[in-house]
Amino acid sequence: MSTRDTRNQFVHSYTGIKTDSKGNFEASNDPCLEEQRLYVRCKSDLVNYDQCGELAVNVKHCRKFWRKVQGDRRKKGIYPTVPDLKDRPKIIEEYRDILEKIQRQNTYSCVVQ
C-alpha cells in the first residue's frame, strides 16, 4: 500500500521508499542514481558496449561504497541507513578510507554524488 504525499510522490507505507508517479526511484533513495543513469544512457547511445565499461565499474564501486555505509549505519542504529542528500558529502568524508580502498581495487575511479 502506498500513499501520495504533497509533492505528487508515492511513499510506500512500510518501507518509506519514495517514487514519482511513474514508479521511478528518487535520488533520496538511491545514492548512485546519477551514475546509473549515465551508464544506461551510454549503453542506449552506443552499439559498442565495451566503451561503457568505465561507467559500469563506476556504478559497481558506488553501490559497494554505499552498501558498506548502510551496513555500518545499521550496526550503529542510525536510520535511515541511506543518508539524506544534504548529508552525503559529510558521510563521504567520514568514510574516505573505505572509498579509497574500493577505488584501489580497480584502475577506474569511483565518482560518488
Short mmCIF file of C-alpha atoms in Angstrom, two decimals:
data_model
loop_
_atom_site.label_atom_id
_atom_site.label_comp_id
_atom_site.label_asym_id
_atom_site.label_seq_id
_atom_site.Cartn_x
_atom_site.Cartn_y
_atom_site.Cartn_z
CA MET A 1 0.00 0.00 0.00
CA SER A 2 1.29 3.44 -0.80
CA THR A 3 0.12 6.94 -0.12
CA ARG A 4 0.62 10.13 -2.07
CA ASP A 5 2.44 12.99 -0.40
CA THR A 6 2.12 16.69 -1.21
CA ARG A 7 4.76 16.73 -4.00
CA ASN A 8 2.98 14.17 -6.21
CA GLN A 9 5.22 11.40 -4.94
CA PHE A 10 4.19 8.00 -3.71
CA VAL A 11 5.55 6.80 -0.38
CA HIS A 12 5.35 3.11 0.41
CA SER A 13 3.70 2.77 3.81
CA TYR A 14 6.03 0.04 5.11
CA THR A 15 9.44 0.78 3.58
CA GLY A 16 9.11 4.56 3.23
CA ILE A 17 10.63 4.40 -0.26
CA LYS A 18 9.62 7.37 -2.40
CA THR A 19 8.79 7.12 -6.08
CA ASP A 20 7.37 9.54 -8.59
CA SER A 21 4.04 8.98 -10.31
CA LYS A 22 5.71 6.66 -12.86
CA GLY A 23 7.25 4.46 -10.16
CA ASN A 24 10.81 5.76 -10.62
CA PHE A 25 13.05 5.94 -7.57
CA GLU A 26 14.26 9.28 -6.30
CA ALA A 27 17.86 10.28 -5.65
CA SER A 28 17.00 10.34 -1.95
CA ASN A 29 16.60 6.55 -2.08
CA ASP A 30 19.47 5.67 -4.43
CA PRO A 31 22.80 7.44 -3.87
CA CYS A 32 24.12 6.02 -7.16
CA LEU A 33 21.19 7.10 -9.30
CA GLU A 34 23.17 9.59 -11.40
CA GLU A 35 25.96 7.08 -12.08
CA GLN A 36 23.35 4.51 -13.11
CA ARG A 37 21.65 6.99 -15.45
CA LEU A 38 24.98 7.84 -17.12
CA TYR A 39 25.70 4.15 -17.67
CA VAL A 40 22.23 3.42 -19.09
CA ARG A 41 22.48 6.45 -21.39
CA CYS A 42 25.87 5.24 -22.64
CA LYS A 43 24.51 1.76 -23.35
CA SER A 44 21.48 3.12 -25.19
CA ASP A 45 23.53 5.56 -27.28
CA LEU A 46 26.31 3.20 -28.33
CA VAL A 47 26.40 -0.01 -30.29
CA ASN A 48 29.77 -0.98 -28.78
CA TYR A 49 29.06 -1.60 -25.09
CA ASP A 50 32.77 -2.01 -24.29
CA GLN A 51 33.09 1.78 -24.33
CA CYS A 52 30.75 1.92 -21.32
CA GLY A 53 32.97 -0.32 -19.19
CA GLU A 54 34.38 2.51 -17.08
CA LEU A 55 30.88 3.71 -16.25
CA ALA A 56 29.81 0.17 -15.33
CA VAL A 57 32.73 -0.16 -12.92
CA ASN A 58 31.90 3.26 -11.53
CA VAL A 59 28.33 2.15 -10.73
CA LYS A 60 29.65 -1.04 -9.14
CA HIS A 61 32.08 0.89 -6.92
CA CYS A 62 29.45 3.43 -5.97
CA ARG A 63 26.99 0.73 -4.93
CA LYS A 64 29.67 -1.14 -2.99
CA PHE A 65 30.64 2.03 -1.10
CA TRP A 66 27.09 2.92 -0.14
CA ARG A 67 26.29 -0.68 0.86
CA LYS A 68 29.20 -0.53 3.31
CA VAL A 69 27.97 2.82 4.63
CA GLN A 70 24.44 1.46 5.01
CA GLY A 71 25.67 -1.64 6.83
CA ASP A 72 27.75 0.45 9.21
CA ARG A 73 24.87 2.83 9.91
CA ARG A 74 22.55 -0.13 10.51
CA LYS A 75 25.01 -1.63 13.03
CA LYS A 76 25.20 1.73 14.82
CA GLY A 77 21.40 2.01 14.87
CA ILE A 78 21.36 5.10 12.62
CA TYR A 79 18.23 5.33 10.48
CA PRO A 80 17.56 5.92 7.67
CA THR A 81 20.53 3.88 6.51
CA VAL A 82 20.70 5.91 3.28
CA PRO A 83 21.68 9.43 4.37
CA ASP A 84 19.83 12.48 3.08
CA LEU A 85 21.21 14.25 0.01
CA LYS A 86 22.47 17.16 2.10
CA ASP A 87 24.36 14.81 4.47
CA ARG A 88 26.12 12.75 1.80
CA PRO A 89 29.23 14.95 1.35
CA LYS A 90 29.85 14.70 5.10
CA ILE A 91 29.38 10.91 5.00
CA ILE A 92 31.78 10.61 2.06
CA GLU A 93 34.45 12.44 4.07
CA GLU A 94 33.74 10.29 7.12
CA TYR A 95 34.18 7.08 5.11
CA ARG A 96 37.01 8.37 2.89
CA ASP A 97 39.26 5.39 3.75
CA ILE A 98 36.64 2.89 2.56
CA LEU A 99 36.13 4.87 -0.65
CA GLU A 100 39.88 4.89 -1.37
CA LYS A 101 40.13 1.16 -0.70
CA ILE A 102 37.31 0.47 -3.17
CA GLN A 103 38.93 2.73 -5.77
CA ARG A 104 42.26 0.88 -5.50
CA GLN A 105 40.57 -2.41 -6.34
CA ASN A 106 40.39 -1.34 -9.98
CA THR A 107 42.01 1.25 -12.21
CA TYR A 108 38.77 3.19 -12.63
CA SER A 109 37.80 5.88 -10.17
CA CYS A 110 34.51 6.00 -8.32
CA VAL A 111 32.55 9.19 -8.71
CA VAL A 112 30.21 9.45 -5.77
CA GLN A 113 27.46 12.06 -5.64
#
